[in-house]
mmCIF file of C-alpha atoms and ligand atoms in Angstrom:
data_model
loop_
_atom_site.group_PDB
_atom_site.id
_atom_site.type_symbol
_atom_site.label_atom_id
_atom_site.label_comp_id
_atom_site.label_asym_id
_atom_site.label_seq_id
_atom_site.Cartn_x
_atom_site.Cartn_y
_atom_site.Cartn_z
ATOM 1 C CA UNK A 504 -23.083 10.661 12.232
ATOM 2 C CA UNK A 505 -25.579 7.917 11.400
ATOM 3 C CA UNK A 506 -24.962 5.216 8.856
ATOM 4 C CA UNK A 507 -27.497 6.997 6.490
ATOM 5 C CA UNK A 508 -25.418 10.189 6.758
ATOM 6 C CA UNK A 509 -22.311 8.163 6.039
ATOM 7 C CA UNK A 510 -23.496 6.595 2.956
ATOM 8 C CA UNK A 511 -23.562 10.118 1.384
ATOM 9 C CA UNK A 512 -19.663 10.055 1.670
ATOM 10 C CA UNK A 513 -19.107 6.668 0.192
ATOM 11 C CA UNK A 514 -18.051 8.201 -3.379
ATOM 12 C CA UNK A 515 -15.648 6.480 -5.845
ATOM 13 C CA UNK A 516 -12.393 8.574 -5.827
ATOM 14 C CA UNK A 517 -10.977 6.503 -8.698
ATOM 15 C CA UNK A 518 -13.857 5.984 -10.955
ATOM 16 C CA UNK A 519 -11.549 6.109 -13.913
ATOM 17 C CA UNK A 520 -12.484 6.030 -17.693
ATOM 18 C CA UNK A 521 -16.074 5.844 -18.420
ATOM 19 C CA UNK A 522 -17.317 7.382 -15.130
ATOM 20 C CA UNK A 523 -20.956 8.247 -15.723
ATOM 21 C CA UNK A 524 -20.363 11.849 -14.446
ATOM 22 C CA UNK A 525 -17.100 12.273 -16.179
ATOM 23 C CA UNK A 526 -15.254 12.616 -12.882
ATOM 24 C CA UNK A 527 -12.391 10.080 -13.377
ATOM 25 C CA UNK A 528 -10.536 10.865 -10.174
ATOM 26 C CA UNK A 529 -11.344 12.847 -6.956
ATOM 27 C CA UNK A 530 -8.825 13.799 -4.068
ATOM 28 C CA UNK A 531 -8.803 11.471 -1.183
ATOM 29 C CA UNK A 532 -7.467 11.262 2.342
ATOM 30 C CA UNK A 533 -7.280 8.280 4.482
ATOM 31 C CA UNK A 534 -8.200 8.882 8.165
ATOM 32 C CA UNK A 535 -5.057 9.139 10.322
ATOM 33 C CA UNK A 536 -6.325 5.950 12.339
ATOM 34 C CA UNK A 537 -5.671 3.802 9.312
ATOM 35 C CA UNK A 538 -2.424 5.323 8.122
ATOM 36 C CA UNK A 539 0.134 2.460 7.308
ATOM 37 C CA UNK A 540 -2.099 -0.134 8.593
ATOM 38 C CA UNK A 541 -2.401 -1.741 5.257
ATOM 39 C CA UNK A 542 -1.087 -4.732 3.170
ATOM 40 C CA UNK A 543 2.474 -3.208 2.866
ATOM 41 C CA UNK A 544 2.515 -2.658 6.597
ATOM 42 C CA UNK A 545 1.667 -6.390 7.213
ATOM 43 C CA UNK A 546 3.670 -8.339 4.714
ATOM 44 C CA UNK A 547 7.102 -8.500 3.635
ATOM 45 C CA UNK A 548 8.292 -6.911 0.370
ATOM 46 C CA UNK A 549 8.372 -10.089 -1.491
ATOM 47 C CA UNK A 550 4.777 -10.800 -0.792
ATOM 48 C CA UNK A 551 3.704 -7.443 -1.744
ATOM 49 C CA UNK A 552 5.801 -7.560 -4.927
ATOM 50 C CA UNK A 553 3.827 -10.734 -5.706
ATOM 51 C CA UNK A 554 0.660 -9.020 -5.304
ATOM 52 C CA UNK A 555 1.433 -5.593 -6.918
ATOM 53 C CA UNK A 556 3.423 -6.568 -9.984
ATOM 54 C CA UNK A 557 0.834 -8.663 -11.610
ATOM 55 C CA UNK A 558 -1.638 -5.795 -11.052
ATOM 56 C CA UNK A 559 0.826 -3.385 -12.921
ATOM 57 C CA UNK A 560 1.589 -5.997 -15.747
ATOM 58 C CA UNK A 561 -2.269 -6.455 -16.290
ATOM 59 C CA UNK A 562 -2.670 -2.779 -16.659
ATOM 60 C CA UNK A 563 0.180 -2.865 -19.388
ATOM 61 C CA UNK A 564 2.301 -0.909 -16.893
ATOM 62 C CA UNK A 565 0.069 2.098 -17.368
ATOM 63 C CA UNK A 566 -2.079 4.295 -15.043
ATOM 64 C CA UNK A 567 -5.688 2.912 -14.786
ATOM 65 C CA UNK A 568 -6.981 6.380 -14.457
ATOM 66 C CA UNK A 569 -5.260 8.615 -16.976
ATOM 67 C CA UNK A 570 -3.468 6.098 -19.161
ATOM 68 C CA UNK A 571 -0.048 7.552 -19.018
ATOM 69 C CA UNK A 572 3.206 5.531 -18.755
ATOM 70 C CA UNK A 573 5.003 6.176 -15.306
ATOM 71 C CA UNK A 574 8.159 7.887 -15.496
ATOM 72 C CA UNK A 575 10.683 8.155 -12.720
ATOM 73 C CA UNK A 576 14.158 9.987 -13.224
ATOM 74 C CA UNK A 577 13.263 10.398 -16.896
ATOM 75 C CA UNK A 578 12.866 6.640 -17.311
ATOM 76 C CA UNK A 579 9.742 4.566 -17.987
ATOM 77 C CA UNK A 580 8.914 2.670 -14.817
ATOM 78 C CA UNK A 581 6.324 0.467 -13.479
ATOM 79 C CA UNK A 582 3.360 2.474 -11.818
ATOM 80 C CA UNK A 583 2.588 2.494 -8.303
ATOM 81 C CA UNK A 584 0.122 0.009 -6.971
ATOM 82 C CA UNK A 585 -2.602 1.590 -4.903
ATOM 83 C CA UNK A 586 -4.877 0.081 -2.343
ATOM 84 C CA UNK A 587 -8.360 1.102 -3.107
ATOM 85 C CA UNK A 588 -10.516 1.192 0.062
ATOM 86 C CA UNK A 589 -14.309 1.152 0.681
ATOM 87 C CA UNK A 590 -15.462 2.467 4.176
ATOM 88 C CA UNK A 591 -18.714 0.979 4.949
ATOM 89 C CA UNK A 592 -20.794 -0.245 7.825
ATOM 90 C CA UNK A 593 -21.986 -3.965 8.301
ATOM 91 C CA UNK A 594 -24.529 -4.266 10.990
ATOM 92 C CA UNK A 595 -23.198 -0.830 12.291
ATOM 93 C CA UNK A 596 -19.757 -2.083 12.507
ATOM 94 C CA UNK A 597 -17.250 0.108 10.652
ATOM 95 C CA UNK A 598 -15.245 -1.838 8.049
ATOM 96 C CA UNK A 599 -12.467 -0.613 5.838
ATOM 97 C CA UNK A 600 -12.636 -3.055 2.885
ATOM 98 C CA UNK A 601 -10.055 -3.492 0.149
ATOM 99 C CA UNK A 602 -11.984 -3.129 -3.052
ATOM 100 C CA UNK A 603 -9.230 -3.803 -5.333
ATOM 101 C CA UNK A 604 -5.449 -3.088 -6.141
ATOM 102 C CA UNK A 605 -5.087 -0.569 -8.978
ATOM 103 C CA UNK A 606 -2.099 0.690 -10.906
ATOM 104 C CA UNK A 607 -1.638 4.460 -10.803
ATOM 105 C CA UNK A 608 1.042 6.778 -12.089
ATOM 106 C CA UNK A 609 2.786 8.896 -9.382
ATOM 107 C CA UNK A 610 0.661 11.881 -10.263
ATOM 108 C CA UNK A 611 -2.643 10.185 -9.984
ATOM 109 C CA UNK A 612 -1.514 8.258 -6.884
ATOM 110 C CA UNK A 613 -0.618 11.783 -5.291
ATOM 111 C CA UNK A 614 -4.103 12.708 -5.741
ATOM 112 C CA UNK A 615 -5.294 9.752 -3.654
ATOM 113 C CA UNK A 616 -3.056 11.060 -0.841
ATOM 114 C CA UNK A 617 -3.909 14.904 -1.010
ATOM 115 C CA UNK A 618 -3.049 15.535 2.523
ATOM 116 C CA UNK A 619 0.579 14.207 2.104
ATOM 117 C CA UNK A 620 0.923 16.565 -0.976
ATOM 118 C CA UNK A 621 -0.325 19.501 1.023
ATOM 119 C CA UNK A 622 2.365 18.847 3.520
ATOM 120 C CA UNK A 623 5.002 18.453 0.913
ATOM 121 C CA UNK A 624 3.900 21.777 -0.622
ATOM 122 C CA UNK A 625 2.561 20.078 -3.819
ATOM 123 C CA UNK A 626 -1.090 20.708 -3.514
ATOM 124 C CA UNK A 627 -0.955 22.686 -6.662
ATOM 125 C CA UNK A 628 -0.023 19.614 -8.565
ATOM 126 C CA UNK A 629 -3.215 17.797 -7.268
ATOM 127 C CA UNK A 630 -5.300 20.792 -8.236
ATOM 128 C CA UNK A 631 -3.765 20.817 -11.576
ATOM 129 C CA UNK A 632 -4.508 17.092 -12.333
ATOM 130 C CA UNK A 633 -8.051 17.302 -11.030
ATOM 131 C CA UNK A 634 -8.622 20.208 -13.288
ATOM 132 C CA UNK A 635 -7.151 18.439 -16.362
ATOM 133 C CA UNK A 636 -8.571 15.114 -15.996
ATOM 134 C CA UNK A 637 -12.097 16.085 -14.913
ATOM 135 C CA UNK A 638 -12.360 19.437 -17.021
ATOM 136 C CA UNK A 639 -12.721 21.077 -13.701
ATOM 137 C CA UNK A 640 -12.334 24.779 -12.953
ATOM 138 C CA UNK A 641 -9.843 25.616 -10.204
ATOM 139 C CA UNK A 642 -12.861 26.267 -7.864
ATOM 140 C CA UNK A 643 -14.150 22.866 -8.405
ATOM 141 C CA UNK A 644 -10.793 21.309 -7.622
ATOM 142 C CA UNK A 645 -10.771 23.244 -4.503
ATOM 143 C CA UNK A 646 -14.172 22.186 -3.494
ATOM 144 C CA UNK A 647 -13.179 18.625 -3.994
ATOM 145 C CA UNK A 648 -10.169 19.011 -1.708
ATOM 146 C CA UNK A 649 -12.445 20.347 0.918
ATOM 147 C CA UNK A 650 -14.731 17.370 0.319
ATOM 148 C CA UNK A 651 -11.970 14.971 0.998
ATOM 149 C CA UNK A 652 -10.872 16.675 4.212
ATOM 150 C CA UNK A 653 -14.502 16.769 5.517
ATOM 151 C CA UNK A 654 -14.734 13.078 4.554
ATOM 152 C CA UNK A 655 -11.428 12.299 6.313
ATOM 153 C CA UNK A 656 -12.587 13.900 9.499
ATOM 154 C CA UNK A 657 -15.856 12.078 9.460
ATOM 155 C CA UNK A 658 -14.187 8.740 8.953
ATOM 156 C CA UNK A 659 -11.602 9.273 11.694
ATOM 157 C CA UNK A 660 -14.377 9.114 14.326
ATOM 158 C CA UNK A 661 -14.479 5.402 13.947
ATOM 159 C CA UNK A 662 -12.270 2.433 14.641
ATOM 160 C CA UNK A 663 -12.218 0.479 11.324
ATOM 161 C CA UNK A 664 -11.911 -3.320 10.969
ATOM 162 C CA UNK A 665 -9.816 -4.360 8.066
ATOM 163 C CA UNK A 666 -11.212 -6.428 5.342
ATOM 164 C CA UNK A 667 -8.683 -7.925 2.899
ATOM 165 C CA UNK A 668 -10.901 -10.808 1.736
ATOM 166 C CA UNK A 669 -10.749 -9.775 -1.920
ATOM 167 C CA UNK A 670 -7.185 -11.169 -1.874
ATOM 168 C CA UNK A 671 -8.597 -14.667 -0.553
ATOM 169 C CA UNK A 672 -6.290 -17.316 -2.323
ATOM 170 C CA UNK A 673 -3.539 -14.797 -3.015
ATOM 171 C CA UNK A 674 -2.825 -13.779 0.567
ATOM 172 C CA UNK A 675 -2.703 -15.381 3.989
ATOM 173 C CA UNK A 676 -2.538 -13.823 7.405
ATOM 174 C CA UNK A 677 -1.874 -16.354 10.087
ATOM 175 C CA UNK A 678 -4.792 -16.183 12.620
ATOM 176 C CA UNK A 679 -7.221 -14.389 10.163
ATOM 177 C CA UNK A 680 -8.221 -17.081 7.972
ATOM 178 C CA UNK A 681 -10.957 -14.844 6.508
ATOM 179 C CA UNK A 682 -8.467 -11.898 5.906
ATOM 180 C CA UNK A 683 -10.718 -10.035 8.304
ATOM 181 C CA UNK A 684 -8.867 -8.253 11.030
ATOM 182 C CA UNK A 685 -10.692 -6.515 13.900
ATOM 183 C CA UNK A 686 -9.748 -2.766 14.477
ATOM 184 C CA UNK A 687 -8.343 -3.724 18.002
ATOM 185 C CA UNK A 688 -5.846 -6.161 16.188
ATOM 186 C CA UNK A 689 -4.629 -4.037 13.382
ATOM 187 C CA UNK A 690 -1.695 -2.320 15.476
ATOM 188 C CA UNK A 691 0.048 -5.628 16.232
ATOM 189 C CA UNK A 692 0.261 -6.719 12.631
ATOM 190 C CA UNK A 693 2.712 -3.920 11.644
ATOM 191 C CA UNK A 694 2.501 -0.489 10.265
ATOM 192 C CA UNK A 695 4.281 0.926 7.460
ATOM 193 C CA UNK A 696 3.525 4.509 8.326
ATOM 194 C CA UNK A 697 4.749 4.476 11.701
ATOM 195 C CA UNK A 698 7.395 1.880 11.208
ATOM 196 C CA UNK A 699 6.166 -0.757 13.417
ATOM 197 C CA UNK A 700 7.810 -4.028 12.459
ATOM 198 C CA UNK A 701 5.650 -6.473 10.492
ATOM 199 C CA UNK A 702 4.475 -9.432 12.435
ATOM 200 C CA UNK A 703 5.733 -11.892 9.976
ATOM 201 C CA UNK A 704 2.393 -13.568 10.032
ATOM 202 C CA UNK A 705 1.607 -13.032 6.466
ATOM 203 C CA UNK A 706 2.519 -14.878 3.338
ATOM 204 C CA UNK A 707 1.071 -15.932 0.042
ATOM 205 C CA UNK A 708 0.187 -19.237 -1.637
HETATM 206 ZN ZN1 ZN B 741 -2.532 8.746 -13.883
#
């Protein structure tokens, strides 16, 4: 795949309210090579809390896509904080860049991890949400799931550098002052998916 071909896959899966085409959310799957190699995999819980709680508070503790109050076990709760990624090439080098942190209700969050939903037998919930929020037919929702699978497979052909520079001033990762971690270094920083211990290198100001 060339860089030009790749650009056609760089869609916004969380356009949210006001999306020009009316599609506020699309399914998404992260390539397996990046699973668990994220902020939560690198930093301790208290650091992650210091990042995620203000994001949720700024959103009024409501989902930034559908506007609903998160509910768990029948009680209002803080929404999830999702890492919204952009996959791009810089001088032909693959870069997974954190675009922003975004507050999502569990249902919209599940749409962003549609592969996990499928494994858990909850794909019908993803389809229902895609239909409801986008005014899609079931066929359109199914097509979007296929699109996200194709995109995931395409992305998985590359080893992605990690760019967390949007958090500059709020996060430090020792050894990476620009918050830019080459692909080859990601594994040793810790992984929340595979349970690799955090390297204890990260903190916050
Ligand atoms: Zn939502």
